[in-house]
Amino acid sequence: MKRRLLVAALALTTPLVGCATVPRPQLCEATVNPRERSFPTPDTWFGLLLHGFDAKHGAAPRPPVDCSGAPVAWEEPSADECREAGPQPKPLPPKARMDEKDLILVTTQANERLVWIITRRFDNGEGLGPVALVETTKKGFTVRGLGSLRGMTENVQLRLERVGSTDVLVAEGDACTNEQPQVCRRAARILPLRNGRFFAEAVSDSERACLGAGWFPLAREQVFEMPNGLRRKFELTSTLVFNPDSITVQEQVSVSDSDPKQPSIPERLYRRAQNERKLTVEDNVLVGSAPSLWSRMVELQVAAGAKPVPAKPLVAPEPPKEDPKATGTAKNIP
């Protein structure tokens, strides 16, 4: 596979027709043989999107760099700069060799795919890596949109939605417990596509004050210890609805109490609330009509002296694999 970076990010692939033609960005491209173009392997995608990918050992560069030369990086809004901080998980050790489990492929239309490569995983079930909108051409593949994505890695769904005049990448996925019975919680990320780049933008109010990350738990749970000794559990369910000019976030939170000293007594419903807020995609910013219902309800509990109970990590690191050369059982790996 012959890969190259296209320096002219807005090069035209077709001649202009009047003044209404919009250039399609070209960020990277790869020339491949007809068979590889029709039947690409995981290494095909790794080699396209990861600069310096070692196909012989299946290893991504450390730290990873995408095909445009940009670092694969992510930074969530912190508590001191945003009303609701994004998740702050701990990274797990990187895998020695990448495989098909680190590749997410979704066909959006004929000759076009969304591709996400997971180069790092976290203890909350998220993964991080380059994400791209890739077009299949007569010679190989051309990257039309590129960025970094951190999102849940189980049962992943990627899609593009049109909101106003902007395409947005919607990445949904689950984080599942390792214990039985298994519990999965779903969350979504929203990344606007601007001039060929996917941007992880925070949600701001009309005054541009940060309300929260572009991260939307569709199912969420948090337990608090109350000053009176009770345990208060918050449970969130939410839905994203994409409209032609906005995104509607429908939220419902239920709150129940239990007494650790009387475990045989069932939980008692304390409160239930629901809300609907709007997001609009404006120039270089996501604007929200209000903070999330979750953040407003949790703030009241914390102000009353509630303390969050730390949740157990969802994902345990994989055990280290033995070096086949060290054990004398080396095999040929394609």
C-alpha positions as semicolon CSV with decimal commas, in nm:
position;residue;x (nm);y (nm);z (nm)
1;M;0,000;0,000;0,000
2;K;0,131;0,340;-0,101
3;R;0,012;0,615;0,132
4;R;0,064;0,989;0,116
5;L;-0,045;1,301;0,297
6;L;-0,224;1,557;0,083
7;V;-0,085;1,894;0,185
8;A;-0,356;2,081;-0,003
9;A;-0,637;1,991;0,234
10;L;-0,900;2,154;0,014
11;A;-0,785;2,024;-0,324
12;L;-1,070;1,979;-0,572
13;T;-1,151;1,641;-0,715
14;T;-1,398;1,778;-0,974
15;P;-1,401;2,097;-1,178
16;L;-1,605;2,392;-1,057
17;V;-1,960;2,420;-1,178
18;G;-2,071;2,778;-1,128
19;C;-2,011;2,929;-0,782
20;A;-2,208;2,682;-0,575
21;T;-1,962;2,392;-0,584
22;V;-1,811;2,322;-0,241
23;P;-1,459;2,171;-0,236
24;R;-1,431;1,830;-0,069
25;P;-1,138;1,806;0,169
26;Q;-0,864;1,551;0,098
27;L;-0,640;1,487;0,398
28;C;-0,462;1,159;0,325
29;E;-0,485;0,897;0,054
30;A;-0,359;0,546;-0,013
31;T;-0,304;0,368;-0,342
32;V;-0,376;-0,005;-0,312
33;N;-0,418;-0,296;-0,550
34;P;-0,771;-0,390;-0,666
35;R;-0,800;-0,686;-0,430
36;E;-0,702;-0,484;-0,121
37;R;-0,940;-0,209;-0,227
38;S;-1,228;-0,458;-0,250
39;F;-1,129;-0,666;0,054
40;P;-0,934;-0,442;0,293
41;T;-0,790;-0,607;0,603
42;P;-0,755;-0,442;0,946
43;D;-0,391;-0,372;0,862
44;T;-0,509;-0,180;0,554
45;W;-0,701;0,063;0,774
46;F;-0,429;0,076;1,040
47;G;-0,174;0,162;0,773
48;L;-0,399;0,427;0,618
49;L;-0,488;0,619;0,934
50;L;-0,187;0,564;1,163
51;H;0,136;0,734;1,060
52;G;0,423;0,497;1,136
53;F;0,212;0,184;1,180
54;D;0,436;-0,126;1,204
55;A;0,252;-0,388;0,999
56;K;0,509;-0,659;1,077
57;H;0,444;-0,640;1,451
58;G;0,092;-0,494;1,437
59;A;0,202;-0,203;1,652
60;A;0,085;0,157;1,653
61;P;0,341;0,432;1,711
62;R;0,368;0,557;2,070
63;P;0,239;0,816;2,113
64;P;0,002;0,757;1,819
65;V;-0,008;1,001;1,528
66;D;-0,278;1,007;1,260
67;C;-0,208;1,005;0,886
68;S;-0,202;1,387;0,869
69;G;0,076;1,402;1,127
70;A;-0,152;1,526;1,409
71;P;-0,125;1,362;1,753
72;V;-0,411;1,132;1,852
73;A;-0,512;1,316;2,167
74;W;-0,816;1,406;2,376
75;E;-0,880;1,654;2,655
76;E;-1,202;1,670;2,853
77;P;-1,327;1,993;3,016
78;S;-1,212;1,999;3,378
79;A;-1,421;2,084;3,684
80;D;-1,257;2,424;3,728
81;E;-1,344;2,542;3,377
82;C;-1,679;2,376;3,313
83;R;-2,004;2,334;3,504
84;E;-2,000;1,960;3,442
85;A;-1,660;1,802;3,386
86;G;-1,620;1,523;3,137
87;P;-1,522;1,171;3,249
88;Q;-1,165;1,140;3,376
89;P;-1,081;0,767;3,347
90;K;-0,743;0,602;3,393
91;P;-0,567;0,469;3,080
92;L;-0,496;0,098;3,060
93;P;-0,162;-0,036;2,932
94;P;-0,152;-0,031;2,549
95;K;-0,183;-0,361;2,367
96;A;0,136;-0,510;2,226
97;R;-0,036;-0,597;1,898
98;M;-0,346;-0,444;1,740
99;D;-0,615;-0,668;1,592
100;E;-0,968;-0,661;1,450
101;K;-1,112;-0,578;1,793
102;D;-0,945;-0,237;1,763
103;L;-1,125;-0,152;1,437
104;I;-1,477;-0,015;1,393
105;L;-1,612;0,013;1,036
106;V;-1,949;0,155;0,933
107;T;-2,067;0,208;0,575
108;T;-2,245;0,544;0,544
109;Q;-2,319;0,532;0,171
110;A;-2,181;0,377;-0,147
111;N;-1,799;0,398;-0,147
112;E;-1,789;0,581;0,187
113;R;-1,713;0,455;0,539
114;L;-1,661;0,582;0,890
115;V;-1,349;0,421;1,035
116;W;-1,242;0,430;1,401
117;I;-0,917;0,275;1,520
118;I;-0,881;0,223;1,896
119;T;-0,520;0,275;2,001
120;R;-0,575;0,314;2,378
121;R;-0,837;0,193;2,625
122;F;-0,954;0,323;2,964
123;D;-1,093;0,174;3,283
124;N;-1,440;0,325;3,226
125;G;-1,489;0,129;2,903
126;E;-1,382;0,405;2,665
127;G;-1,125;0,387;2,387
128;L;-0,928;0,655;2,204
129;G;-0,801;0,666;1,848
130;P;-0,823;0,831;1,506
131;V;-1,163;0,848;1,339
132;A;-1,207;0,919;0,970
133;L;-1,456;0,954;0,689
134;V;-1,298;0,750;0,408
135;E;-1,397;0,736;0,042
136;T;-1,312;0,440;-0,180
137;T;-1,170;0,563;-0,512
138;K;-1,056;0,392;-0,831
139;K;-0,700;0,385;-0,698
140;G;-0,759;0,318;-0,329
141;F;-0,881;0,530;-0,038
142;T;-0,906;0,904;0,032
143;V;-0,968;1,052;0,378
144;R;-1,235;1,325;0,363
145;G;-1,268;1,389;0,737
146;L;-1,027;1,316;1,022
147;G;-0,999;1,364;1,397
148;S;-0,961;1,189;1,732
149;L;-1,247;1,011;1,905
150;R;-1,281;0,886;2,262
151;G;-1,592;0,681;2,321
152;M;-1,737;0,356;2,454
153;T;-1,607;0,049;2,273
154;E;-1,883;-0,215;2,301
155;N;-2,172;-0,236;2,052
156;V;-2,046;0,075;1,875
157;Q;-2,263;0,268;1,631
158;L;-2,114;0,548;1,420
159;R;-2,320;0,775;1,196
160;L;-2,330;1,122;1,045
161;E;-2,623;1,354;1,114
162;R;-2,692;1,687;0,945
163;V;-2,774;1,969;1,188
164;G;-2,817;2,310;1,030
165;S;-2,535;2,346;0,778
166;T;-2,296;2,112;0,961
167;D;-2,242;1,736;0,956
168;V;-2,185;1,590;1,303
169;L;-2,037;1,255;1,391
170;V;-2,245;1,063;1,645
171;A;-2,058;0,784;1,822
172;E;-2,262;0,560;2,054
173;G;-2,130;0,267;2,251
174;D;-2,165;0,060;2,568
175;A;-1,947;0,009;2,873
176;C;-2,022;-0,330;3,028
177;T;-1,926;-0,481;3,362
178;N;-1,715;-0,796;3,374
179;E;-1,922;-0,938;3,660
180;Q;-2,245;-1,134;3,628
181;P;-2,517;-1,040;3,580
182;Q;-2,358;-0,811;3,326
183;V;-2,476;-0,449;3,320
184;C;-2,415;-0,224;3,018
185;R;-2,448;0,154;3,011
186;R;-2,459;0,348;2,687
187;A;-2,316;0,691;2,606
188;A;-2,281;0,909;2,298
189;R;-2,024;1,157;2,171
190;I;-2,101;1,438;1,926
191;L;-1,820;1,577;1,705
192;P;-1,895;1,844;1,442
193;L;-1,713;1,808;1,108
194;R;-1,558;2,143;1,015
195;N;-1,331;2,188;0,712
196;G;-1,237;1,822;0,707
197;R;-1,171;1,784;1,081
198;F;-1,384;1,625;1,352
199;F;-1,373;1,849;1,661
200;A;-1,442;1,746;2,021
201;E;-1,620;2,064;2,126
202;A;-1,766;2,135;2,469
203;V;-2,126;2,252;2,507
204;S;-2,147;2,623;2,592
205;D;-2,428;2,857;2,686
206;S;-2,522;3,172;2,490
207;E;-2,248;3,364;2,677
208;R;-1,990;3,098;2,579
209;A;-1,952;2,968;2,935
210;C;-1,883;2,592;2,939
211;L;-2,179;2,376;3,040
212;G;-2,021;2,036;2,980
213;A;-1,842;1,806;2,739
214;G;-1,995;1,689;2,414
215;W;-2,058;1,363;2,600
216;F;-2,409;1,235;2,662
217;P;-2,473;0,933;2,886
218;L;-2,785;0,755;2,763
219;A;-2,785;0,548;3,082
220;R;-2,604;0,650;3,398
221;E;-2,597;0,569;3,770
222;Q;-2,433;0,729;4,073
223;V;-2,471;0,654;4,445
224;F;-2,421;0,917;4,717
225;E;-2,374;0,886;5,091
226;M;-2,608;1,132;5,263
227;P;-2,535;1,313;5,591
228;N;-2,817;1,117;5,758
229;G;-2,649;0,785;5,671
230;L;-2,880;0,688;5,383
231;R;-2,761;0,586;5,037
232;R;-2,917;0,791;4,759
233;K;-2,901;0,648;4,407
234;F;-2,941;0,862;4,093
235;E;-3,036;0,690;3,765
236;L;-3,043;0,871;3,431
237;T;-3,197;0,773;3,099
238;S;-3,172;1,010;2,805
239;T;-3,238;1,020;2,432
240;L;-3,086;1,227;2,150
241;V;-3,323;1,342;1,876
242;F;-3,167;1,501;1,566
243;N;-3,375;1,769;1,400
244;P;-3,294;1,971;1,084
245;D;-3,183;2,273;1,288
246;S;-3,103;2,141;1,638
247;I;-3,049;1,842;1,865
248;T;-3,301;1,766;2,138
249;V;-3,175;1,598;2,456
250;Q;-3,459;1,433;2,648
251;E;-3,356;1,346;3,005
252;Q;-3,521;1,162;3,292
253;V;-3,366;1,116;3,637
254;S;-3,505;0,896;3,914
255;V;-3,372;0,914;4,272
256;S;-3,417;0,641;4,533
257;D;-3,305;0,598;4,894
258;S;-3,187;0,292;5,084
259;D;-3,058;0,230;5,436
260;P;-2,727;0,036;5,454
261;K;-2,820;-0,065;5,811
262;Q;-3,140;-0,231;5,686
263;P;-3,042;-0,408;5,360
264;S;-3,357;-0,621;5,359
265;I;-3,580;-0,315;5,310
266;P;-3,629;-0,228;4,939
267;E;-3,522;0,105;4,795
268;R;-3,777;0,385;4,825
269;L;-3,840;0,628;4,540
270;Y;-3,742;0,976;4,654
271;R;-3,794;1,184;4,343
272;R;-3,838;1,165;3,967
273;A;-3,777;1,452;3,722
274;Q;-3,759;1,500;3,348
275;N;-3,642;1,776;3,117
276;E;-3,581;1,861;2,753
277;R;-3,300;2,085;2,629
278;K;-3,179;2,199;2,288
279;L;-2,835;2,200;2,126
280;T;-2,750;2,405;1,819
281;V;-2,437;2,370;1,607
282;E;-2,298;2,718;1,551
283;D;-1,965;2,840;1,416
284;N;-1,691;2,663;1,615
285;V;-1,918;2,590;1,913
286;L;-2,204;2,371;2,037
287;V;-2,460;2,589;2,216
288;G;-2,691;2,442;2,478
289;S;-3,012;2,597;2,603
290;A;-2,947;2,481;2,964
291;P;-2,720;2,264;3,178
292;S;-2,807;1,897;3,193
293;L;-3,080;1,788;3,433
294;W;-2,830;1,546;3,589
295;S;-2,579;1,820;3,676
296;R;-2,845;2,044;3,828
297;M;-2,987;1,769;4,049
298;V;-2,646;1,642;4,160
299;E;-2,530;1,994;4,245
300;L;-2,818;2,028;4,491
301;Q;-2,723;1,702;4,665
302;V;-2,356;1,791;4,690
303;A;-2,446;2,131;4,832
304;A;-2,649;1,947;5,098
305;G;-2,344;1,743;5,202
306;A;-2,381;1,431;4,987
307;K;-2,059;1,246;4,899
308;P;-2,030;1,031;4,585
309;V;-1,948;0,664;4,634
310;P;-1,659;0,574;4,399
311;A;-1,762;0,331;4,130
312;K;-1,555;0,024;4,052
313;P;-1,357;0,031;3,724
314;L;-1,556;-0,135;3,449
315;V;-1,264;-0,275;3,254
316;A;-0,970;-0,473;3,390
317;P;-0,639;-0,466;3,200
318;E;-0,569;-0,765;2,982
319;P;-0,312;-1,007;3,129
320;P;0,029;-0,973;2,965
321;K;0,086;-1,217;2,681
322;E;0,387;-1,441;2,686
323;D;0,658;-1,379;2,430
324;P;0,651;-1,690;2,203
325;K;1,027;-1,657;2,145
326;A;1,088;-1,674;2,519
327;T;0,882;-1,992;2,559
328;G;1,026;-2,163;2,253
329;T;0,689;-2,183;2,075
330;A;0,739;-1,914;1,815
331;K;0,498;-1,923;1,523
332;N;0,486;-1,745;1,192
333;I;0,246;-1,456;1,220
334;P;0,122;-1,309;0,890
